[in-house]
mmCIF file of C-alpha atoms and ligand atoms in Angstrom:
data_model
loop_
_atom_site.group_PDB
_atom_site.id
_atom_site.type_symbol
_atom_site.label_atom_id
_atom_site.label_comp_id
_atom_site.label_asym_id
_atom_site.label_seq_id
_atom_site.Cartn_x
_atom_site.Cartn_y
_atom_site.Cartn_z
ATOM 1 C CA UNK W 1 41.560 -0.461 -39.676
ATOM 2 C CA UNK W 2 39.888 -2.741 -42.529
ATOM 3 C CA UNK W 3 42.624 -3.504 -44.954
ATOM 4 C CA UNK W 4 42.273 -5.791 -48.798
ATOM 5 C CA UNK W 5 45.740 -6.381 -49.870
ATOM 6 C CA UNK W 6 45.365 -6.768 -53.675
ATOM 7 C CA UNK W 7 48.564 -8.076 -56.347
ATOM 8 C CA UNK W 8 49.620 -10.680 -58.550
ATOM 9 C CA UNK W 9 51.169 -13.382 -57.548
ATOM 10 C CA UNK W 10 55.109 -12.578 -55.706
ATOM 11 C CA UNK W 11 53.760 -8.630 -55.934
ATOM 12 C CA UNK W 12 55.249 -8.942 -51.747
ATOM 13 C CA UNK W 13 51.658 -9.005 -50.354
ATOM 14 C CA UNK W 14 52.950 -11.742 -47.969
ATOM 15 C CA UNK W 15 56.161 -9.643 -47.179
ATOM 16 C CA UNK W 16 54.160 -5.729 -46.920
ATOM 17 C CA UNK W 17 51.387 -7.787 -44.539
ATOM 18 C CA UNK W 18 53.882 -8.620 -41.854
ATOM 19 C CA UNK W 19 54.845 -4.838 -41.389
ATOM 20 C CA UNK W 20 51.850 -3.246 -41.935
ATOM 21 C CA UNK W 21 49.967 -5.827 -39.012
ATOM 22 C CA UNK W 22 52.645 -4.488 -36.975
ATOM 23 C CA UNK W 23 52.606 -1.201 -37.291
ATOM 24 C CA UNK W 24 48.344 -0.969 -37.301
ATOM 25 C CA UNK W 25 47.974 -3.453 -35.060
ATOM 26 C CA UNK W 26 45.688 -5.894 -36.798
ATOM 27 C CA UNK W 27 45.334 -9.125 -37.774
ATOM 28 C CA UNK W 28 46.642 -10.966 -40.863
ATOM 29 C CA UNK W 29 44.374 -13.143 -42.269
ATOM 30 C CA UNK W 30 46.088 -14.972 -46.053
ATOM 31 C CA UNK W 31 43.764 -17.283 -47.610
ATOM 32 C CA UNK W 32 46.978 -18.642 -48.939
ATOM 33 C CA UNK W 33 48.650 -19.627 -45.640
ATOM 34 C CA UNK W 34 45.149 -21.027 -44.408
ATOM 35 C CA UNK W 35 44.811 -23.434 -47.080
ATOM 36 C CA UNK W 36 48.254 -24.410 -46.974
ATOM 37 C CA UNK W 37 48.128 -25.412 -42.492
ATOM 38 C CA UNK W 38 45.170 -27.561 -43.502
ATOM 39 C CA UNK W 39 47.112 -29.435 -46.216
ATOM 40 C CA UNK W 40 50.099 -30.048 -44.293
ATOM 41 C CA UNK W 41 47.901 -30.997 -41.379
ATOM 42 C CA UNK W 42 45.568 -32.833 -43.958
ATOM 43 C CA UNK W 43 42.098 -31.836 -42.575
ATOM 44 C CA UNK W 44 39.110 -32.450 -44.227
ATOM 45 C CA UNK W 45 39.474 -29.163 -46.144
ATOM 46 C CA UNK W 46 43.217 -29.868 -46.817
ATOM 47 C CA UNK W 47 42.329 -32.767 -48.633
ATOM 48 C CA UNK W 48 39.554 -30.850 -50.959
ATOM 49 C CA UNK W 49 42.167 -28.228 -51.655
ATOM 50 C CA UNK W 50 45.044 -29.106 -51.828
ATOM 51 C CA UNK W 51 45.110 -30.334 -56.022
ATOM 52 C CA UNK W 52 43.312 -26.390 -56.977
ATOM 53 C CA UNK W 53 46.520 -25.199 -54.809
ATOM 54 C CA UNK W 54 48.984 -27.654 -56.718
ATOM 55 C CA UNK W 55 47.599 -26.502 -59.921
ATOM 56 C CA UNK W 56 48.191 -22.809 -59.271
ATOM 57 C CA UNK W 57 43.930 -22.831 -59.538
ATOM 58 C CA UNK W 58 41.098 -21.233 -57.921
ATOM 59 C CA UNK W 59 39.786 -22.862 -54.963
ATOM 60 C CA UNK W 60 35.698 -22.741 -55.652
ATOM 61 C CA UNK W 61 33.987 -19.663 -53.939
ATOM 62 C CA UNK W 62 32.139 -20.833 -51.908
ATOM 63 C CA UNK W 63 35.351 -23.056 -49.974
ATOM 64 C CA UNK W 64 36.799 -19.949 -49.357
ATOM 65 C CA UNK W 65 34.510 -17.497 -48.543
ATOM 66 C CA UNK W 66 32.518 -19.170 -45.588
ATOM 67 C CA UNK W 67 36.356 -19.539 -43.978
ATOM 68 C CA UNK W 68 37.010 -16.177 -44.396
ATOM 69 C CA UNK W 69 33.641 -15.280 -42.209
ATOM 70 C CA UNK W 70 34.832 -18.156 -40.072
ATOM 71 C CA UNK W 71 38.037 -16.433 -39.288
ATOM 72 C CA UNK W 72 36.392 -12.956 -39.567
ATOM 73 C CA UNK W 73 34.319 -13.443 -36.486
ATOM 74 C CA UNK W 74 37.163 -14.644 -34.059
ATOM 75 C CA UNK W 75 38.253 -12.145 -31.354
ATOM 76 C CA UNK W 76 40.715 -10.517 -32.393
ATOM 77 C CA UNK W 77 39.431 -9.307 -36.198
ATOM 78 C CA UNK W 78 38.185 -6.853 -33.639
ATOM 79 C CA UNK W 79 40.107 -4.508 -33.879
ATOM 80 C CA UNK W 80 40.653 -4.205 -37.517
ATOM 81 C CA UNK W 81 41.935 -7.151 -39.996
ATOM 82 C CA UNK W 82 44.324 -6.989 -43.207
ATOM 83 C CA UNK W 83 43.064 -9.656 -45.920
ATOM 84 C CA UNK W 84 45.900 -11.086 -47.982
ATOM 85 C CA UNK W 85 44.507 -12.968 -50.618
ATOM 86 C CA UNK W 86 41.358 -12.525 -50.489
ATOM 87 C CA UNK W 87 38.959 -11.420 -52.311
ATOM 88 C CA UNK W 88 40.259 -12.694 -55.595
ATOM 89 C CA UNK W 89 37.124 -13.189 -57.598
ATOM 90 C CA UNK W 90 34.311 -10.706 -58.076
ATOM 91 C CA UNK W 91 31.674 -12.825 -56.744
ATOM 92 C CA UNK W 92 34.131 -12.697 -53.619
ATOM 93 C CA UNK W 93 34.629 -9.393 -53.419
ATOM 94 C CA UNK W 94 30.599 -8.942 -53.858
ATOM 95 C CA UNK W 95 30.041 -11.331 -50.597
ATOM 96 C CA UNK W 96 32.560 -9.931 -48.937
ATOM 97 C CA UNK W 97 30.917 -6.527 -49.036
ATOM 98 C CA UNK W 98 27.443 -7.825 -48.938
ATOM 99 C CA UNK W 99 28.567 -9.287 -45.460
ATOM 100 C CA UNK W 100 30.531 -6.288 -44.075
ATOM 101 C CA UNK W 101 27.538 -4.343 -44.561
ATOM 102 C CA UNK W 102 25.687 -6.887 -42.552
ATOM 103 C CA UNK W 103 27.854 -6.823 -39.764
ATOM 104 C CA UNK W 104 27.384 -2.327 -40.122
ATOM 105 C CA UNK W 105 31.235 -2.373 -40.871
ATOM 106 C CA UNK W 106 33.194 -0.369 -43.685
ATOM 107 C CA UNK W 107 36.574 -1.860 -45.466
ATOM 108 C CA UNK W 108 38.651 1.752 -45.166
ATOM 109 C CA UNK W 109 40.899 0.879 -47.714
ATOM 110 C CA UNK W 110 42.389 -1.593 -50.808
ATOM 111 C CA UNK W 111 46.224 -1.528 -51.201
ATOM 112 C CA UNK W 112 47.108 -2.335 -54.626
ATOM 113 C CA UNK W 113 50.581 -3.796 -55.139
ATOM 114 C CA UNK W 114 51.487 -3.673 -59.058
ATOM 115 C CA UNK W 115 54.285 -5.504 -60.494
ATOM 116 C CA UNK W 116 55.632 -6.359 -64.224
ATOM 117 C CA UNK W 117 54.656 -10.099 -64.921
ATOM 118 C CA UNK W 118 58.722 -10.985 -65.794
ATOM 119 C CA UNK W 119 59.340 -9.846 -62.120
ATOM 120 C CA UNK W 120 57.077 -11.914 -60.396
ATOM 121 C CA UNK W 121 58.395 -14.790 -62.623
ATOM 122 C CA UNK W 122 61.893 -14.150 -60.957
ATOM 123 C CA UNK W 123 60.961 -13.563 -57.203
ATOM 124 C CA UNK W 124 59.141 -16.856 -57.420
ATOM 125 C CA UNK W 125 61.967 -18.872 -58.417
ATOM 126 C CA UNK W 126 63.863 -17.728 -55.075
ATOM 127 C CA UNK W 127 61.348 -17.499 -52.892
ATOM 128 C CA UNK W 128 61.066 -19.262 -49.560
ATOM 129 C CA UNK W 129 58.936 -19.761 -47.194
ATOM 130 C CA UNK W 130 58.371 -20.718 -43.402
ATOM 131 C CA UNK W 131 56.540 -23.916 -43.065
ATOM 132 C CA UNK W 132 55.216 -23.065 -39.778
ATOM 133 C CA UNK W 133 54.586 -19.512 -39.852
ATOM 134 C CA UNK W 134 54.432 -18.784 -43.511
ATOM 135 C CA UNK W 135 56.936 -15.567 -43.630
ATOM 136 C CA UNK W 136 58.207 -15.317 -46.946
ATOM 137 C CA UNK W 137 62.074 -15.141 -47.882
ATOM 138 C CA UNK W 138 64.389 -14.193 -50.796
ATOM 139 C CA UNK W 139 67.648 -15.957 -51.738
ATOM 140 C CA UNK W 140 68.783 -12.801 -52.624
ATOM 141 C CA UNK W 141 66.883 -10.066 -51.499
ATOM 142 C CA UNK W 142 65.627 -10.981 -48.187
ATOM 143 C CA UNK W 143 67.768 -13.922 -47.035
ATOM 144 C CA UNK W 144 67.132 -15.548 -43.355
ATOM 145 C CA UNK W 145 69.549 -14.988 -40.798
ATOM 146 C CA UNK W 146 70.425 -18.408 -40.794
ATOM 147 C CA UNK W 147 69.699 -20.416 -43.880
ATOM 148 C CA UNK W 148 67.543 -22.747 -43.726
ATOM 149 C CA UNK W 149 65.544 -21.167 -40.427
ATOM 150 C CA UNK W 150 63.134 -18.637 -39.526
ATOM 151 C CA UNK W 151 64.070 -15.436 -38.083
ATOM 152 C CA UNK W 152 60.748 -15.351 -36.483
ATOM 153 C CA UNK W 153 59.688 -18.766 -35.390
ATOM 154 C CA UNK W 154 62.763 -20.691 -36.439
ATOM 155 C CA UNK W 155 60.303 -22.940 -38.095
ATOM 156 C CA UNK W 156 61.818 -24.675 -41.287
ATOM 157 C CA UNK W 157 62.179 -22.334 -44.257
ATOM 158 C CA UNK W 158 61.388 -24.570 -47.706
ATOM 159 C CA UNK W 159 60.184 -24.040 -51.044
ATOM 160 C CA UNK W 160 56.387 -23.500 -52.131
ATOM 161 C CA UNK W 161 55.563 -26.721 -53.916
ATOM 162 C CA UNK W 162 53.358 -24.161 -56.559
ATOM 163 C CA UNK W 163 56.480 -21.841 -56.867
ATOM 164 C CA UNK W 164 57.564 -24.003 -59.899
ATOM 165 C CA UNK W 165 57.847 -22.217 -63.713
ATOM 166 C CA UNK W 166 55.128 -23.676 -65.284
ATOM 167 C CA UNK W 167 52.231 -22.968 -61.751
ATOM 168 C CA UNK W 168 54.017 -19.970 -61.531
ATOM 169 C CA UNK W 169 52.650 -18.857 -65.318
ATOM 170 C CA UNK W 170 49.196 -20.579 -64.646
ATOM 171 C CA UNK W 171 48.826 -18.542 -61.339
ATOM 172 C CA UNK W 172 49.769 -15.410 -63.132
ATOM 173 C CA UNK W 173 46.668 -15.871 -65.680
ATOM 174 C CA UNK W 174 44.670 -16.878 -63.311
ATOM 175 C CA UNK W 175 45.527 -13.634 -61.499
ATOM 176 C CA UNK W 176 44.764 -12.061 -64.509
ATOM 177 C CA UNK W 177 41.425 -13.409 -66.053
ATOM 178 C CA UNK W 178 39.440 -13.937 -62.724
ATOM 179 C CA UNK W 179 41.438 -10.970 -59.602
ATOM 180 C CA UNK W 180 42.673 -8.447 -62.017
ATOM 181 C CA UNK W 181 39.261 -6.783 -62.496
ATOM 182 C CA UNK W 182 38.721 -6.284 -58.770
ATOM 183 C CA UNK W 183 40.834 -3.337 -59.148
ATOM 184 C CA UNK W 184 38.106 -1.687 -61.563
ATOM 185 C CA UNK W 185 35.657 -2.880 -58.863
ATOM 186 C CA UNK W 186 37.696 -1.183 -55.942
ATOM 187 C CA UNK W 187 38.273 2.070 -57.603
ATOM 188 C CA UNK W 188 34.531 2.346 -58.446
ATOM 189 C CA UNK W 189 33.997 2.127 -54.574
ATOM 190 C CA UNK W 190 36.722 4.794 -54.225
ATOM 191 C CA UNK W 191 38.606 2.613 -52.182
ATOM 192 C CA UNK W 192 41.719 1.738 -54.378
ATOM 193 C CA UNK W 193 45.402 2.848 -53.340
ATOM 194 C CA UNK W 194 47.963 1.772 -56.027
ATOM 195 C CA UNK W 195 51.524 1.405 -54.735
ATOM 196 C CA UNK W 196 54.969 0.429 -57.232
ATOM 197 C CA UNK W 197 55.537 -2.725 -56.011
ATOM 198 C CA UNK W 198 58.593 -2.951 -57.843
ATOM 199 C CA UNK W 199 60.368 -0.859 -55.452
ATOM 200 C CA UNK W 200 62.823 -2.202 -52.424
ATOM 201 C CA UNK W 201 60.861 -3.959 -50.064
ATOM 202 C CA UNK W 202 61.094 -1.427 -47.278
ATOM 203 C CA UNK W 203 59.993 1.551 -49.794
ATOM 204 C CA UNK W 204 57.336 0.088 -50.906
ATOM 205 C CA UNK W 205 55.874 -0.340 -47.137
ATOM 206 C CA UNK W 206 56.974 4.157 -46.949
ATOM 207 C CA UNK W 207 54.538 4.187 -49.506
ATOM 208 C CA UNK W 208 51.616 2.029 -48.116
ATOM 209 C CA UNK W 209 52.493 3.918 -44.800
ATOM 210 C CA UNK W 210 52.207 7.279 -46.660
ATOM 211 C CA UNK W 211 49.095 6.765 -48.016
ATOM 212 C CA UNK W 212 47.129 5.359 -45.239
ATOM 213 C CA UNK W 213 48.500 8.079 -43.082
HETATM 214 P P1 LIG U 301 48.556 -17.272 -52.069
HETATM 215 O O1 LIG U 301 49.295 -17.933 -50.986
HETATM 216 O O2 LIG U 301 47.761 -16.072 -51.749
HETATM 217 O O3 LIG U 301 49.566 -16.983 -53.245
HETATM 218 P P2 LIG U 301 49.645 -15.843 -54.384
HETATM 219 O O4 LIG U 301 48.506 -14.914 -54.522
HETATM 220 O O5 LIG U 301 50.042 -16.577 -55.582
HETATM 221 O O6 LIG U 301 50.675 -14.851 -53.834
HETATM 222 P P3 LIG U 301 52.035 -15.223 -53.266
HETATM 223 O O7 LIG U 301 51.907 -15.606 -51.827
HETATM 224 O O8 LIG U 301 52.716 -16.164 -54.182
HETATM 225 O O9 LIG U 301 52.792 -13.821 -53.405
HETATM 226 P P4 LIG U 301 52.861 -12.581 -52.440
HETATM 227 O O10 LIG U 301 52.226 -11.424 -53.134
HETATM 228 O O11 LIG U 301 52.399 -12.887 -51.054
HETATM 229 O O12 LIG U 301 54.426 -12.318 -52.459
HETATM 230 P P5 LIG U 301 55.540 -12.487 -51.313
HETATM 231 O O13 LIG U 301 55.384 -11.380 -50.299
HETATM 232 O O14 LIG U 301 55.606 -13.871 -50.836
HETATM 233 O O15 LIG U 301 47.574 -18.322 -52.743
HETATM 234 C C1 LIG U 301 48.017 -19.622 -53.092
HETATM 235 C C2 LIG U 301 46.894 -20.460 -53.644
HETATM 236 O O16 LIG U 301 45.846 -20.602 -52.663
HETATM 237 C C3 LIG U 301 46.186 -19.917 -54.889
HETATM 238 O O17 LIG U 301 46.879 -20.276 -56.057
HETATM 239 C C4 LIG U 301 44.825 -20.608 -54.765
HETATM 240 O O18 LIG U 301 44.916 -21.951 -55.182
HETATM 241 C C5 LIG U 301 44.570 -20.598 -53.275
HETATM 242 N N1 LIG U 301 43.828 -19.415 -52.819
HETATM 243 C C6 LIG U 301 44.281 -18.477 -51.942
HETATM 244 N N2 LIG U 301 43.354 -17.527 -51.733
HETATM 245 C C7 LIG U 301 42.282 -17.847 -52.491
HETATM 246 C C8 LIG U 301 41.028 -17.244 -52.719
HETATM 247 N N3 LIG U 301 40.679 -16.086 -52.146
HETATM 248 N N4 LIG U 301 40.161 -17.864 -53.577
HETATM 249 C C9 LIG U 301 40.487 -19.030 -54.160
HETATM 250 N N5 LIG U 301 41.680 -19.648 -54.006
HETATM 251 C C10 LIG U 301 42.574 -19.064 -53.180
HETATM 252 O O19 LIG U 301 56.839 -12.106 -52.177
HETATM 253 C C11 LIG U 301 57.273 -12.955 -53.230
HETATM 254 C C12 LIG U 301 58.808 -12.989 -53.276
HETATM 255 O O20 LIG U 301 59.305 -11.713 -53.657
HETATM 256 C C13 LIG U 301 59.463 -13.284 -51.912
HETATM 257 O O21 LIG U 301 60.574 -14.093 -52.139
HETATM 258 C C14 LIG U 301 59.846 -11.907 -51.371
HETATM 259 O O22 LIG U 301 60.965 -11.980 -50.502
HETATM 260 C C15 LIG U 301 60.167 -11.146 -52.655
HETATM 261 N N6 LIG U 301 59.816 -9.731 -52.574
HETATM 262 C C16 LIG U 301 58.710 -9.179 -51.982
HETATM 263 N N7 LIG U 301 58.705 -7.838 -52.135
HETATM 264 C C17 LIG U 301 59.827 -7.528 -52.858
HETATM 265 C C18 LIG U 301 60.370 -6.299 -53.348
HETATM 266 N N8 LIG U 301 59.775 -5.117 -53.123
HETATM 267 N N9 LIG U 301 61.515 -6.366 -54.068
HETATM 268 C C19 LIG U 301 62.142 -7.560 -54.305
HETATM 269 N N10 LIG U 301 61.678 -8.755 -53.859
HETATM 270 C C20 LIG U 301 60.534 -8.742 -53.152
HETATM 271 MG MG1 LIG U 302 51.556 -14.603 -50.101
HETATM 272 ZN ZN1 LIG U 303 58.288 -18.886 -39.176
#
């Protein structure tokens, strides 16, 4: 299965990709998470990035989309992938397709997780996240077993440093001026599948499950 995760910013793609990888069995691929190894391991391309990511900006196109083939073409994408954060720009999306068709492959379908803007505004504040594995937590809704420490990896759990008000608000209009009109281009492919993301967590993956069933 070929899988575009699509939502705002805190609209639980991170948190719906870790169930849905396990029960398909593919791979999760988050632009997000990629960007953020290389900047804590400051690589040549964590050093390029890292001030768009700081900024709650757009890293440029063509950045992200040659990783994204990079990491498309390992071993096991195989079997079927689930793209979390990517595409998020239309010239994205149109590479993205250009270079499926390419390879004679077919995305099968785009989840759509939509959420109220003063939601995501709130999860953001008490999110965290694993610095190793990137899993996502809630102070309140989805607390670790042990504060402070994965329950998967027992990697250290820590704040985002772009989960702050004011990057918070920039990545929400960035969501909405440049990803926000790939929905329009996903339905027009008959691809889209819309989910209320505002649901608890594990109803909202019933739904996804429903719907790809
Ligand atoms: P990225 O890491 O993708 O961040 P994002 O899109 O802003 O999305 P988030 O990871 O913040 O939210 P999420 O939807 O995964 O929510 P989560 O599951 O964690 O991108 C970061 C940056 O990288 C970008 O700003 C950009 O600079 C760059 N970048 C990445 N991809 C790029 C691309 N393609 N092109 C250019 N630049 C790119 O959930 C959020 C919180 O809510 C958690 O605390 C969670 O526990 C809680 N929660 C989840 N679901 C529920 C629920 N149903 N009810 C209650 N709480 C919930
Ligand atoms: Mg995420
Ligand atoms: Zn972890």
């Amino acid at each position: 299965m070929r899988l575009i995760l699509l939502g705002p910013p805190g609209a639980g793609k991170g948190t719906q990709a870790s169930s849905i990888v396990s029960e398909y069995g593919i791979t999760h691929i988050s632009t997000g998470d990629i960007f953020r190894h290389n900047i804590k391991n400051e690589t040549e391309l964590g050093k390029k990035v890292k001030s768009y990511l700081d900024n709650g900006q757009l890293v440029p196109d063509e950045l992200t989309i040659d990783l994204v083939w990079d990491r498309l073409s390992k071993d096991d994408c195989k079997n079927g992938f689930l793209l979390d954060g990517f595409p998020r720009t239309i010239n994205q999306a149109e590479a993205l397709q250009k270079g499926l068709e390419e390879r004679g492959l077919k995305l099968d379908r785009v989840v759509n997780i939509e959420v109220d803007k003063n939601i995501l505004v709130k999860r953001l504040s008490g999110r965290r996240v694993c610095k190793d594995c990137g899993t996502p937590y809630h102070v309140d809704v989805n607390p670790t077993k042990e504060e402070g420490v994965c329950d998967k990896c027992s990697g250290e759990v820590i704040q985002r440093a772009d989960d702050n008000e004011k990057t918070v608000l920039d990545r929400i209009e960035v969501y909405e001026n440049q990803t926000f009109p790939l929905i329009e281009f996903y339905t027009n492919l008959g691809l889209i599948l819309t989910v209320d993301g505002t649901l608890p967590i594990e109803d909202v993956f019933s739904q996804i499950k429903e719907s790809l069933s």
